[in-house]
Coordinates of C-alpha atoms in Angstrom, one line a residue:
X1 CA 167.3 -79.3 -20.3
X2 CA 167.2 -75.9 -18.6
X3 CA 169.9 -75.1 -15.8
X4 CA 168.6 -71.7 -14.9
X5 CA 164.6 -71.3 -15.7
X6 CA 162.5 -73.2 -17.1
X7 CA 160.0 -70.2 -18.5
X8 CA 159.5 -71.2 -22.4
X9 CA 161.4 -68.6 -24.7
X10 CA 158.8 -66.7 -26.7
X11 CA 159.9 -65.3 -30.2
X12 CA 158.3 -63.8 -32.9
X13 CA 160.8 -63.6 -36.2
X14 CA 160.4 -61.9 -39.7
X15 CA 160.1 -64.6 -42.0
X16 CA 161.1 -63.6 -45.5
X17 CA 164.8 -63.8 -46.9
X18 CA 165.2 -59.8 -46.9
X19 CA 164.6 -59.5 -42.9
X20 CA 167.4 -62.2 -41.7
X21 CA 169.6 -59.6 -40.8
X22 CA 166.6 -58.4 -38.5
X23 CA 165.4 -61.4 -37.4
X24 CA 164.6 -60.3 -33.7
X25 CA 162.0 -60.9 -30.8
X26 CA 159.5 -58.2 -31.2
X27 CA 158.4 -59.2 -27.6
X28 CA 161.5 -59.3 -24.9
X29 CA 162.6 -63.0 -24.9
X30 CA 163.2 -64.2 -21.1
X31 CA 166.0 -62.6 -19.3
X32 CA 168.4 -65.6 -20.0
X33 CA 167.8 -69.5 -21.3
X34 CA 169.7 -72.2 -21.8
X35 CA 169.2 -75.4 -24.3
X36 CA 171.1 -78.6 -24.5
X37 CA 171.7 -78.9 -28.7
X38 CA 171.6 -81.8 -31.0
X39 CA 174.7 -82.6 -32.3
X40 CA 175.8 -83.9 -35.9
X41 CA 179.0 -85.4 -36.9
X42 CA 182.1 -85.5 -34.5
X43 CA 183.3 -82.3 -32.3
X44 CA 187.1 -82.1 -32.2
X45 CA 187.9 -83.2 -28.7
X46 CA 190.2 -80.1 -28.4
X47 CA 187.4 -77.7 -28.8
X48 CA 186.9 -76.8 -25.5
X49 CA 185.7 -73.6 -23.8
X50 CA 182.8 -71.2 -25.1
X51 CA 182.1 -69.0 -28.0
X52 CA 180.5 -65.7 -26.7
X53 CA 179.1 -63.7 -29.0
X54 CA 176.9 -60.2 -29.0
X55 CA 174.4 -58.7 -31.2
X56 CA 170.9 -57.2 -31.1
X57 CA 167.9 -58.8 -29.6
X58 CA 164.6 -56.6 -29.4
X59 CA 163.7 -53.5 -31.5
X60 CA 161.0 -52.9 -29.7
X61 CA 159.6 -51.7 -26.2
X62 CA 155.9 -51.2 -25.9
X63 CA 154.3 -49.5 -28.6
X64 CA 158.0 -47.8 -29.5
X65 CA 160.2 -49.3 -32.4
X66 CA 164.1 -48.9 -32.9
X67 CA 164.6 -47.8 -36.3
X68 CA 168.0 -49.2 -37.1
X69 CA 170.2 -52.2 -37.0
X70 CA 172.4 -50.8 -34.7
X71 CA 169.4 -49.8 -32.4
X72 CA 168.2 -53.5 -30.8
X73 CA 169.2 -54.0 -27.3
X74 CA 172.1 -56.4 -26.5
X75 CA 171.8 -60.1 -26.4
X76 CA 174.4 -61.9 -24.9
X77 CA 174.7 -65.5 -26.5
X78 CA 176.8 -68.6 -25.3
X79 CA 177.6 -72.0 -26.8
X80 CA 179.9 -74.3 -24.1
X81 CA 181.8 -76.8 -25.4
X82 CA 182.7 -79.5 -23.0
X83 CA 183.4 -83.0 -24.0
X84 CA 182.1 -83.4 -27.6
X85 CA 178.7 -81.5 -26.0
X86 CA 176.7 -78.4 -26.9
X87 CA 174.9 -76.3 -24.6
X88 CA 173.2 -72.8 -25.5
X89 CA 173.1 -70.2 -23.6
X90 CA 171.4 -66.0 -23.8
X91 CA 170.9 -63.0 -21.5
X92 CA 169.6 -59.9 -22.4
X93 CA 172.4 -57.1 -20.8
X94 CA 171.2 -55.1 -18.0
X95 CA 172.2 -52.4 -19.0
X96 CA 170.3 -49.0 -18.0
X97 CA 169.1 -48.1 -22.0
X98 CA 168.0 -51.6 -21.3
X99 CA 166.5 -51.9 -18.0
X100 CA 164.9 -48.1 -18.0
X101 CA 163.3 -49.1 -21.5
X102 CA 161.8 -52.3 -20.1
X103 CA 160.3 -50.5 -17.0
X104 CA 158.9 -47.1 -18.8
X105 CA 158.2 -49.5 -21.5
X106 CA 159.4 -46.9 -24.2
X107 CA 163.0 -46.2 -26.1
X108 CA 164.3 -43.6 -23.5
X109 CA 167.4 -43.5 -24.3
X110 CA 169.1 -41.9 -27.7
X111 CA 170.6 -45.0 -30.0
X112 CA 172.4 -45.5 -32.9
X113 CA 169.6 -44.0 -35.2
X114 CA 166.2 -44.1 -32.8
X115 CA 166.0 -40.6 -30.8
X116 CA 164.7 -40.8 -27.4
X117 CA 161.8 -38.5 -26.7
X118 CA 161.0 -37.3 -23.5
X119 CA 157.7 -38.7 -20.7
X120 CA 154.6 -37.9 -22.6
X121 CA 153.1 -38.3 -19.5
X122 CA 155.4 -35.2 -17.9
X123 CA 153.9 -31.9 -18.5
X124 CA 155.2 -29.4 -21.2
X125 CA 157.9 -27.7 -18.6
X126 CA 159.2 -30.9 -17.3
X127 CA 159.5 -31.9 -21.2
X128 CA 161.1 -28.7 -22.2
X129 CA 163.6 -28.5 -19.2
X130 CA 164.3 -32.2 -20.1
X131 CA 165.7 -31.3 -23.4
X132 CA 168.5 -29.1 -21.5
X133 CA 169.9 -31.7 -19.1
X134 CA 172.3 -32.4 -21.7
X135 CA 173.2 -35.7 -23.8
X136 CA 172.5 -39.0 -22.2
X137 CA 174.7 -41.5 -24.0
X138 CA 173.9 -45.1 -24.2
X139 CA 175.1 -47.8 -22.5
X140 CA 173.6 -50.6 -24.8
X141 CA 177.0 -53.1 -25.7
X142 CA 175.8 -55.2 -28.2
X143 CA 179.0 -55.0 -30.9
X144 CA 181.4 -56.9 -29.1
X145 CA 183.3 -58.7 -26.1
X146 CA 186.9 -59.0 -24.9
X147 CA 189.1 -60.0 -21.8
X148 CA 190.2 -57.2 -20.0
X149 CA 192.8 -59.1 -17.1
X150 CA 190.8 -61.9 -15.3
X151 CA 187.0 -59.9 -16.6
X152 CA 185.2 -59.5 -19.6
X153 CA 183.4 -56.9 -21.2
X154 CA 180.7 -55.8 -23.5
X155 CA 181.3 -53.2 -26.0
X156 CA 179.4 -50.3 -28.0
X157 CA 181.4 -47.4 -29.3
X158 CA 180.7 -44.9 -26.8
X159 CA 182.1 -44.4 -23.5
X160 CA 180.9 -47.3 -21.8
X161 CA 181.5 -50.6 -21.1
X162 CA 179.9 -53.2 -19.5
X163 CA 181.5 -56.2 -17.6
X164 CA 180.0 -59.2 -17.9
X165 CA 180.3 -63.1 -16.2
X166 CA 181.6 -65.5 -18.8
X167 CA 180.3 -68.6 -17.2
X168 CA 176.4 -66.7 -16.1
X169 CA 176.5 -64.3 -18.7
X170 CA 175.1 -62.0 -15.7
X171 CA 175.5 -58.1 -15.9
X172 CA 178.1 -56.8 -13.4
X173 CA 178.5 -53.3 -13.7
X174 CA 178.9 -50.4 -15.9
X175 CA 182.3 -48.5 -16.5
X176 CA 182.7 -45.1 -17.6
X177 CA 185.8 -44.7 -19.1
X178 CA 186.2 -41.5 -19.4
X179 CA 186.6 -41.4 -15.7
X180 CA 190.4 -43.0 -16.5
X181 CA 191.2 -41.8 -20.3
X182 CA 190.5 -38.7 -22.5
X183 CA 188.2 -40.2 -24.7
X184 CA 184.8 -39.8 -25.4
X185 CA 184.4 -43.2 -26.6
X186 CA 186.9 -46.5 -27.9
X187 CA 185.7 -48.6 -30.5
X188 CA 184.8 -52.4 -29.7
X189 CA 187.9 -54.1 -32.0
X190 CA 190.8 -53.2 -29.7
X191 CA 194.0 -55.3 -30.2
X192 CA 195.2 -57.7 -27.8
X193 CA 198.7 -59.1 -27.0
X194 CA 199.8 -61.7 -25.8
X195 CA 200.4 -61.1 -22.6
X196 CA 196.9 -59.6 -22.4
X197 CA 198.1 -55.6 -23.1
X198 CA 195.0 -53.7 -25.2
X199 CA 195.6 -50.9 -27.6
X200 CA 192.1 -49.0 -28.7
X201 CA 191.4 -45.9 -30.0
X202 CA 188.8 -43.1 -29.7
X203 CA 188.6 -39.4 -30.6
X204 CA 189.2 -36.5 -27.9
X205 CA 189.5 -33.3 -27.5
X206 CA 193.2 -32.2 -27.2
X207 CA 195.1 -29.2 -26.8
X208 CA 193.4 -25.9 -27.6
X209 CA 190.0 -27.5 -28.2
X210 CA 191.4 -29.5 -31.2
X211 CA 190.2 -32.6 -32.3
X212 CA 192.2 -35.5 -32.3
X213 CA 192.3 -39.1 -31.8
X214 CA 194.3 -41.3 -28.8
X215 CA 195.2 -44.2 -28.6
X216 CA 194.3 -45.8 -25.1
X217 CA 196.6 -48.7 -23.2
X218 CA 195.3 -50.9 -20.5
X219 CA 198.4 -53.1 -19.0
X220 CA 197.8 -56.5 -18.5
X221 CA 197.0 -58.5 -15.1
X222 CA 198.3 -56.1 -12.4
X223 CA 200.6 -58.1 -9.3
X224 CA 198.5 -56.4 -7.1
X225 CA 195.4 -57.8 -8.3
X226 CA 193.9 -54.0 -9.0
X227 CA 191.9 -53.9 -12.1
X228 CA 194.0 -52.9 -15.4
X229 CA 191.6 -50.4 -16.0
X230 CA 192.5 -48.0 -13.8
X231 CA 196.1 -48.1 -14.8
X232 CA 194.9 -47.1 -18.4
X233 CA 196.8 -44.4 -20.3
X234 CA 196.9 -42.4 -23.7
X235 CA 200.5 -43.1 -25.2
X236 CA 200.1 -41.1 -28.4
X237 CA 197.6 -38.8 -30.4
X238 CA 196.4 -38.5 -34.0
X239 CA 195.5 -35.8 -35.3
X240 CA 192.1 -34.3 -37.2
X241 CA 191.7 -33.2 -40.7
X242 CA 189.1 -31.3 -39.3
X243 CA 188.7 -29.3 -36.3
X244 CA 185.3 -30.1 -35.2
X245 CA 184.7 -32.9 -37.5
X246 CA 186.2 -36.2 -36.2
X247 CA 185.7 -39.3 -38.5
X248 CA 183.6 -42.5 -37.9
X249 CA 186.5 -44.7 -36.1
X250 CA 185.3 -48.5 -36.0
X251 CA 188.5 -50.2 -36.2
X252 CA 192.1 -49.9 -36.5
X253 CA 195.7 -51.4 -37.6
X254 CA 198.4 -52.2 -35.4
X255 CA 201.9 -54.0 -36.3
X256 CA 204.8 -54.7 -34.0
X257 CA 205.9 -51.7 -34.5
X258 CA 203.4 -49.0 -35.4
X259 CA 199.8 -47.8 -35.1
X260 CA 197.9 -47.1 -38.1
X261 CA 194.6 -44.9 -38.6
X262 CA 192.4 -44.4 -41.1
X263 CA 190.9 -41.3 -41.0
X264 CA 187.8 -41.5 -43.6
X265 CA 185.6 -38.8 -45.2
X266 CA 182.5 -39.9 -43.1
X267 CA 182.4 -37.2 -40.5
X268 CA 180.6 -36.3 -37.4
X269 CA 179.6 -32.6 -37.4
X270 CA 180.3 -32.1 -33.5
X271 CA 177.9 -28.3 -33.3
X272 CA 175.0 -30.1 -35.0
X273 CA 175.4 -32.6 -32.9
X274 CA 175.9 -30.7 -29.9
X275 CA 172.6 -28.3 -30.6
X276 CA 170.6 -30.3 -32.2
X277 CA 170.5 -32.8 -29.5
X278 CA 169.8 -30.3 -26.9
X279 CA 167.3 -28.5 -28.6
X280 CA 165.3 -31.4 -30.0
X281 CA 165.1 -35.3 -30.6
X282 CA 167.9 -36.3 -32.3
X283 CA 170.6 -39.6 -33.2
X284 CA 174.0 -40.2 -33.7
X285 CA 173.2 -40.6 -37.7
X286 CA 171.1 -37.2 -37.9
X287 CA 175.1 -36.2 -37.0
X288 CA 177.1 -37.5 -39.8
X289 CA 177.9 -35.9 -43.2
X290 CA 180.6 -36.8 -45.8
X291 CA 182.7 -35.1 -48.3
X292 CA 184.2 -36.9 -51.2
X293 CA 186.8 -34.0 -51.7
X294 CA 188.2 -34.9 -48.4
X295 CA 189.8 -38.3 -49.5
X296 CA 190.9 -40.6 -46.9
X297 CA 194.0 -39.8 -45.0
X298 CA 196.4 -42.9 -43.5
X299 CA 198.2 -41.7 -40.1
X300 CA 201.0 -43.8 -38.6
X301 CA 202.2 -43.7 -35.0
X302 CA 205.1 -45.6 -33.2
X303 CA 204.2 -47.6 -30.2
X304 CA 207.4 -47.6 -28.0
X305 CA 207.6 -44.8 -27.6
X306 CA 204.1 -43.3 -28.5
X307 CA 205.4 -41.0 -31.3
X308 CA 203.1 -39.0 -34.4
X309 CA 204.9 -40.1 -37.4
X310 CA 204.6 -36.9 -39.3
X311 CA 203.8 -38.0 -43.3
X312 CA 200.5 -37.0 -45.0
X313 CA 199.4 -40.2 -46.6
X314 CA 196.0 -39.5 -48.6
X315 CA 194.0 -41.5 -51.4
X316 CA 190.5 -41.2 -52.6
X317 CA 187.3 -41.4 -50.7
X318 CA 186.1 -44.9 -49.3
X319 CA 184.0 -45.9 -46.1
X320 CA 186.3 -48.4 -44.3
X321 CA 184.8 -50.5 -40.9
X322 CA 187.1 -53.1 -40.7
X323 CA 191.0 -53.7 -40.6
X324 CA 191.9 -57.3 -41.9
X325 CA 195.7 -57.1 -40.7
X326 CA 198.2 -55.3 -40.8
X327 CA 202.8 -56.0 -40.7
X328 CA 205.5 -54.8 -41.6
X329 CA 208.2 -55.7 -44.2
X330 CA 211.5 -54.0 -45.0
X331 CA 210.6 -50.4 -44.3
X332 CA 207.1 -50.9 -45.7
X333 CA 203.1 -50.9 -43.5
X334 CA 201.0 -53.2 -45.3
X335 CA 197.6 -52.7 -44.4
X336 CA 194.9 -54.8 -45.7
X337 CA 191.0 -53.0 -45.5
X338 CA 187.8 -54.3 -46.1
X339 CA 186.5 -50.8 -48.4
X340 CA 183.0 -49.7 -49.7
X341 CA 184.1 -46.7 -52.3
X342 CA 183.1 -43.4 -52.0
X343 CA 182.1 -41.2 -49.3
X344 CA 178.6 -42.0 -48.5
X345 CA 177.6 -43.5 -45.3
X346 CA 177.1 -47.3 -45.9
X347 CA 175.3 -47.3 -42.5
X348 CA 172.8 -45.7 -44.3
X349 CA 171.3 -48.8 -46.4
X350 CA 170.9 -50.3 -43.0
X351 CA 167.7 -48.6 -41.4
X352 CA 165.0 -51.6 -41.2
X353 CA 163.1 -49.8 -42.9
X354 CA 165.4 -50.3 -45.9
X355 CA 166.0 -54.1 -44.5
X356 CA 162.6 -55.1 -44.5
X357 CA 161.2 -54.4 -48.2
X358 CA 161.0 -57.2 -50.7
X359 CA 164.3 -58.4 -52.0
X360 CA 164.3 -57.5 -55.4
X361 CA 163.9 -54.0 -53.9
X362 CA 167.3 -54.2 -51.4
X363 CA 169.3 -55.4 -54.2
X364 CA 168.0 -52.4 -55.9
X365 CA 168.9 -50.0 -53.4
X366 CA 172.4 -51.8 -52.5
X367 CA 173.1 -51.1 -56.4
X368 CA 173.4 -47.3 -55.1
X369 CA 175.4 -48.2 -51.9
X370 CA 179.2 -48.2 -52.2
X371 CA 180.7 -51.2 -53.9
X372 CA 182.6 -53.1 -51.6
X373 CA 186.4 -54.1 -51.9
X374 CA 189.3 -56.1 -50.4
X375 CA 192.0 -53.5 -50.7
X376 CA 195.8 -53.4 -49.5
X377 CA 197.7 -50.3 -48.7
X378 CA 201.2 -49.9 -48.4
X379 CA 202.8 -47.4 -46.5
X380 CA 206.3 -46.2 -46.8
X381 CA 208.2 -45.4 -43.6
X382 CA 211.4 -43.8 -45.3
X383 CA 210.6 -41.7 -47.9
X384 CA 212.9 -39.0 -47.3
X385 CA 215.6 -39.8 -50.2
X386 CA 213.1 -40.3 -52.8
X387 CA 212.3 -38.2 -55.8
X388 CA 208.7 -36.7 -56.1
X389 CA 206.7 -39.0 -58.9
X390 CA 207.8 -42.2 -58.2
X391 CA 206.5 -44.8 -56.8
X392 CA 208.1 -46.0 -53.7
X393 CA 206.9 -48.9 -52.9
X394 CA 209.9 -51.9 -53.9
X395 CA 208.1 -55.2 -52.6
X396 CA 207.8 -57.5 -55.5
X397 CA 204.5 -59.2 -54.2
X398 CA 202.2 -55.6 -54.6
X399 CA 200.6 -54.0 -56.7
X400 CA 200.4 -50.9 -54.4
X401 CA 202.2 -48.0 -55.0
X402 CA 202.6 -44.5 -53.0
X403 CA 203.7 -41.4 -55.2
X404 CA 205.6 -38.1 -53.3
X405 CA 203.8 -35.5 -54.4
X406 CA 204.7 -31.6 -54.9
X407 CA 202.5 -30.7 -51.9
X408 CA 204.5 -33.2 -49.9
X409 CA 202.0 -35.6 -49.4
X410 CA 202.3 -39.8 -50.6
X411 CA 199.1 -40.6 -52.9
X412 CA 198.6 -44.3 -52.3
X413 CA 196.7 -46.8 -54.8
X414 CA 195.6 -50.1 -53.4
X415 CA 196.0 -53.5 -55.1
X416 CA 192.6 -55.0 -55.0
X417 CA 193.0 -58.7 -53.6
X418 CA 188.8 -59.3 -53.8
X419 CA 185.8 -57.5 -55.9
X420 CA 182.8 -58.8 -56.9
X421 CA 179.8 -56.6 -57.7
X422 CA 177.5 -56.2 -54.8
X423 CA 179.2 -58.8 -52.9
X424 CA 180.9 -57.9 -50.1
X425 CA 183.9 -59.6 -48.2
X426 CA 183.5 -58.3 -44.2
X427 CA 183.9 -59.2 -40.6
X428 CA 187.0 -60.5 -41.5
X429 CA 189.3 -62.7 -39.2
X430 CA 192.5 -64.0 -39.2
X431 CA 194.6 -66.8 -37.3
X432 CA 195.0 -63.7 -34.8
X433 CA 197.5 -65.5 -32.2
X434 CA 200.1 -66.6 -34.8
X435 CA 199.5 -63.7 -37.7
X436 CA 198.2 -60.5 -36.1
X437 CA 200.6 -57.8 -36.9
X438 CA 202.6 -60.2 -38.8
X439 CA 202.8 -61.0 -42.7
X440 CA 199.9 -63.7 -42.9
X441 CA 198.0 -65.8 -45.9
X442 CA 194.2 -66.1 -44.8
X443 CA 191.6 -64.2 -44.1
X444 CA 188.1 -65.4 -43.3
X445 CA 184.8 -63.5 -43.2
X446 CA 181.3 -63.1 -43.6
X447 CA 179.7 -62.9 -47.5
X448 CA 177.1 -60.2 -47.7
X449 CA 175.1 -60.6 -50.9
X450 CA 173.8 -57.1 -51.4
X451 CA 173.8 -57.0 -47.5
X452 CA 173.0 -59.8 -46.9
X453 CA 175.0 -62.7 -45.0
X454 CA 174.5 -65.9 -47.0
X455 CA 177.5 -67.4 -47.0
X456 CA 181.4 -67.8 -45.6
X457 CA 184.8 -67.4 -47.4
X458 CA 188.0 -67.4 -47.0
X459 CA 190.4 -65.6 -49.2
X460 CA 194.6 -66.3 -49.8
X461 CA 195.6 -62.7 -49.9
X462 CA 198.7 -63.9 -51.7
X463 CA 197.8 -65.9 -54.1
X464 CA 193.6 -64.2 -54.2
X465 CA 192.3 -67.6 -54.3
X466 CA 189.1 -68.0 -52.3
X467 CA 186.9 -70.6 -50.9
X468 CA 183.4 -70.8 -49.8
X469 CA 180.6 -71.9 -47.5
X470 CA 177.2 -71.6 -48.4
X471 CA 174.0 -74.0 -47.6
X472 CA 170.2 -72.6 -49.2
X473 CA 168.4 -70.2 -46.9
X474 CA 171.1 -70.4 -44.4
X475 CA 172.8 -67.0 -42.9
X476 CA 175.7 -67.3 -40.7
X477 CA 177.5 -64.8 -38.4
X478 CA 181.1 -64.0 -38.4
X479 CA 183.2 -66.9 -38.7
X480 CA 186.0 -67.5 -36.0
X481 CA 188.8 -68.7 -36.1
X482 CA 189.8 -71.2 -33.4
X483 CA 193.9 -72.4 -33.6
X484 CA 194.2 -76.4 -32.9
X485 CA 196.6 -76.7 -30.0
X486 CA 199.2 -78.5 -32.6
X487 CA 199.0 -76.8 -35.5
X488 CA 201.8 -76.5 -38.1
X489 CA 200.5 -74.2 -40.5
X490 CA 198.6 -71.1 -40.7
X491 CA 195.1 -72.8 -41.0
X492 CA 195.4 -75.6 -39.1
X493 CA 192.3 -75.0 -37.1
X494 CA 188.6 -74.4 -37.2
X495 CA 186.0 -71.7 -38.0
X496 CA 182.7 -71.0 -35.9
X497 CA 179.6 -69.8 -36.8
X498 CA 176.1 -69.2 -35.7
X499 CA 173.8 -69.8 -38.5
X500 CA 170.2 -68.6 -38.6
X501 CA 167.4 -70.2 -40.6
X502 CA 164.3 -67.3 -40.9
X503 CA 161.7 -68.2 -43.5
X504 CA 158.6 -69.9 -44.1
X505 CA 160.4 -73.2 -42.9
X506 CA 161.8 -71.8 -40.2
X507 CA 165.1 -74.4 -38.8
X508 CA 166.6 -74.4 -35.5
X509 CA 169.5 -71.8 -35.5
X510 CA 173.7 -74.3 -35.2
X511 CA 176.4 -73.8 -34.3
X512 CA 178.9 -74.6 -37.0
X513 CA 182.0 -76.0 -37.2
X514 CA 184.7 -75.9 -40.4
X515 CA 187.4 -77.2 -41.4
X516 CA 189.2 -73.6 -41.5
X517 CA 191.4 -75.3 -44.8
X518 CA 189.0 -76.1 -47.3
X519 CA 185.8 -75.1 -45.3
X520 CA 184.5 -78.3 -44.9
X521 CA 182.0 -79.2 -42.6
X522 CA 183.2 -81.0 -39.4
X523 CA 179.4 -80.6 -37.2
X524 CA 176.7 -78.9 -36.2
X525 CA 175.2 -78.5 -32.9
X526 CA 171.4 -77.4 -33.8
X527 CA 169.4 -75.1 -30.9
X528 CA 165.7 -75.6 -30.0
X529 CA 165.3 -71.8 -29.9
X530 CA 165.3 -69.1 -33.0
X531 CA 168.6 -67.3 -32.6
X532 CA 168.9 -63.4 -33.9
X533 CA 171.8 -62.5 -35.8
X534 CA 175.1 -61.5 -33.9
X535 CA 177.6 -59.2 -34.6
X536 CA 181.2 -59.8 -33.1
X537 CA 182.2 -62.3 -30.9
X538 CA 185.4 -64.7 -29.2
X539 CA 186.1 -67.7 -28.4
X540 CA 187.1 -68.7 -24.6
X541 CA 188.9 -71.9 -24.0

């Protein structure tokens, strides 16, 4: 049944284990569909609202292809859950990489990792004054979504946003934020209090043409009804290691308390970027470079009042995209990382080019990539009284330590609450409502299997037990975690996850529903339509 078209979807998918993380239309599937879905077992009668989720959905336009995961231009997807029924929705976001690339039928704007090139059908001036006009940033949201007041919003890392109906998943406008903040960009994982208050972070320019990082506030539902954007404010600033070299910044921690940053050795080099772009064709990843010898530095901030807590933490050199949680207890910041070690750029190993060879040859090239690792930090607040060499840390339940050094600055080593060769532990969640910023147990989160999402876990960061989903030539998203309204514990409550099914046998893509204690199976709500992977998501009672 079809509530807003009934034009068929067409979809052309890779079908071989090694491309279902780019399993995409390679023609543009129709502006938006939607699909009543079979249904199997029982659906909690609670569950009910919509899972939104965002990822890519066509890498390419015409005879032009996007050359990297990042690259594919945003699909909105939908799954309403009303009365123990299913329905599937999808809109491609109008945004203008989107809607310019669709009507000049070529890429023309810079992404991720695919450089935009200018009219071959202009002559060589117009081409060579078009290199000049300066950087065009893209607008293409397909990372994340979250409530801002009464709206919602599409995400990318760069200065835009995009709001977005809920109920339509129609494209409503484009905001520049950088027309309310000094930023010139926020990540998509911002965090989210209760009474609807966002803390996010991007990097800036700050005084004397320094680099630094702010972190951004947007208040909560105005009482005059004005949109929370424009009351948004920078309430404190982090500074960079490097002057014109800010770090990759995809996520961060925050407790009650405290901000925390982790500035990594994955760098930008700002004048490469700068004029290379404007000289020739260039992308964001022709722009980074790394440094092992840099280390990773942890910076802490207060939030109340927005205060640069002045203490050098530093440890070796590992990639870090995603912050599990992170609390406080007496004195101490526990912070709790999913890590790749090293310095080298793990977005690297994620060109399709790389993605599409035979699998024996991936898991061959992931052997090179960093090795991934569930790591906690802890951070000392007070370390004034202490002697240089000894580990400060006291809480009996870590392995972590933090040394004072002779240079004054705290060496940290982590305890490692999950490694297992090749496989990593990522898009992690929590029981967010109850545990973010608090001490928690769980985590859930996606298993890659040398970069490749084949199955679901969760992990007891306490006690490092683990437990996991998997089903043959099945490859779900990130799971989420959904509270039941009377729960009693921590993980009373479910987890959802679109699953795709590429392959010579190609299934319908489901929705599935766990058990978030055991990760049992509760249902699954199959969709007549092939599904592309997603990245990020939430759920929307």
């Amino acid at each position: 049944m079809v509530s807003w078209i009934s034009t068929p979807v067409f979809c052309h998918f890779m079908c071989k284990l090694h491309d279902v993380f780019t399993a995409f239309s390679t023609t543009p599937l129709s502006s938006s569909v939607s699909v009543w879905t079979q249904i199997c077992c029982v659906i909690p009668p609670w569950l009910d609202g919509s899972l939104l989720r965002l990822g890519p959905g066509l890498f390419e336009v015409g005879s032009e292809p996007f050359y990297h995961l990042f690259d594919g231009q945003a699909l909105m997807h939908k799954f309403d859950l009303k009365g123990g029924q299913v329905t599937y929705y999808r809109r491609f976001l109008r945004t203008d990489a989107y809607v310019r690339a669709m009507t000049e039928k070529r890429v023309v704007i810079t992404e991720f990792g695919t450089a935009a090139y200018p009219d071959p059908c202009k002559n060589i001036f117009s081409r060579f004054f078009t290199y000049f006009q300066g950087i065009e940033v893209t607008d293409n949201c397909l990372v994340n979504v979250y409530p801002v007041g009464e709206d919602f919003y599409a995400a990318t890392e760069t200065n835009y946003i995009t709001k977005v109906d809920p109920d339509t998943l129609e494209t409503l406008k484009k905001v520049d934020l950088c027309n309310y903040v000094s930023v010139n960009g926020l990540t998509a994982h911002p965090h989210i209090e209760k009474d609807g208050t966002i803390y996010n972070i991007g990097n800036c320019f700050g005084k004397n043409m320094s680099l630094a990082y702010n972190i951004v506030k947007i208040p909560p539902i105005q009482e005059d009804k004005s949109d929370p954007i424009e009351k948004s404010k920078v309430i404190v600033q982090f500074p960079s290691s490097e002057r014109f070299k800010p770090s990759y910044v995809h996520s961060f921690g925050m407790t009650e308390n405290f901000f925390v940053f982790v500035e990594m050795p994955v760098k930008i080099n700002l004048l490469k970027f700068l004029s290379a772009w404007s000289i020739r064709g260039t992308n964001y990843m022709d722009c980074f470079e790394s440094n092992e010898t840099l280390g990773t530095w942890f910076h802490v901030a207060t939030k109340s009042p927005g205060e640069y807590v002045d203490h050098k933490f530093r440890t070796s050199a590992f990639n870090v995209f995603h912050h599990i949680n992170t609390y406080e207890d007496q004195g101490f910041i526990v912070v709790d990382l999913c890590t790749w070690k090293g310095n080298e750029f793990v977005y690297n190993y994620l060109y399709l080019a790389n993605l599409r060879q035979n699998w024996e040859e991936i898991k061959r090239e992931a052997m090179k990539a960093p090795q991934p690792e569930v790591r906690r930090y802890v951070l000392p607040i007070d370390i004034h009284r202490e002697e240089q060499g000894k580990n400060l840390i006291s809480l009996p339940y870590t392995t972590a330590t933090a040394v004072l050094r002779s240079d004054g600055t705290i060496w940290l080593e982590p305890e490692v609450l999950f490694s297992s060769p090749r496989q990593a532990f990522e898009f992690p969640q929590i029981n967010y409502t109850a545990h973010g910023g608090k001490d928690y147990t769980y985590a859930y989160a996606l298993g890659l299997n040398h970069f490749i999402p084949d199955r679901i876990c969760k992990l007891n960061v306490k006690s490092k037990e683990t437990w996991v989903w998997q089903e043959p030539d099945s490859y779900p998203s990130e799971p989420l975690f959904v509270q039941s309204p009377r729960a009693t514990a921590e993980d009373d409550g479910v987890l959802l996850s679109i699953v795709v099914n590429p392959g010579e046998g190609q299934r319908p893509a489901f929705l599935l529903i766990l058990d978030a204690k055991d990760l049992t199976e509760i249902a699954r709500a199959a969709v007549e339509v092939i599904i592309p992977v997603t990245f990020h998501g939430m759920y929307k009672p």
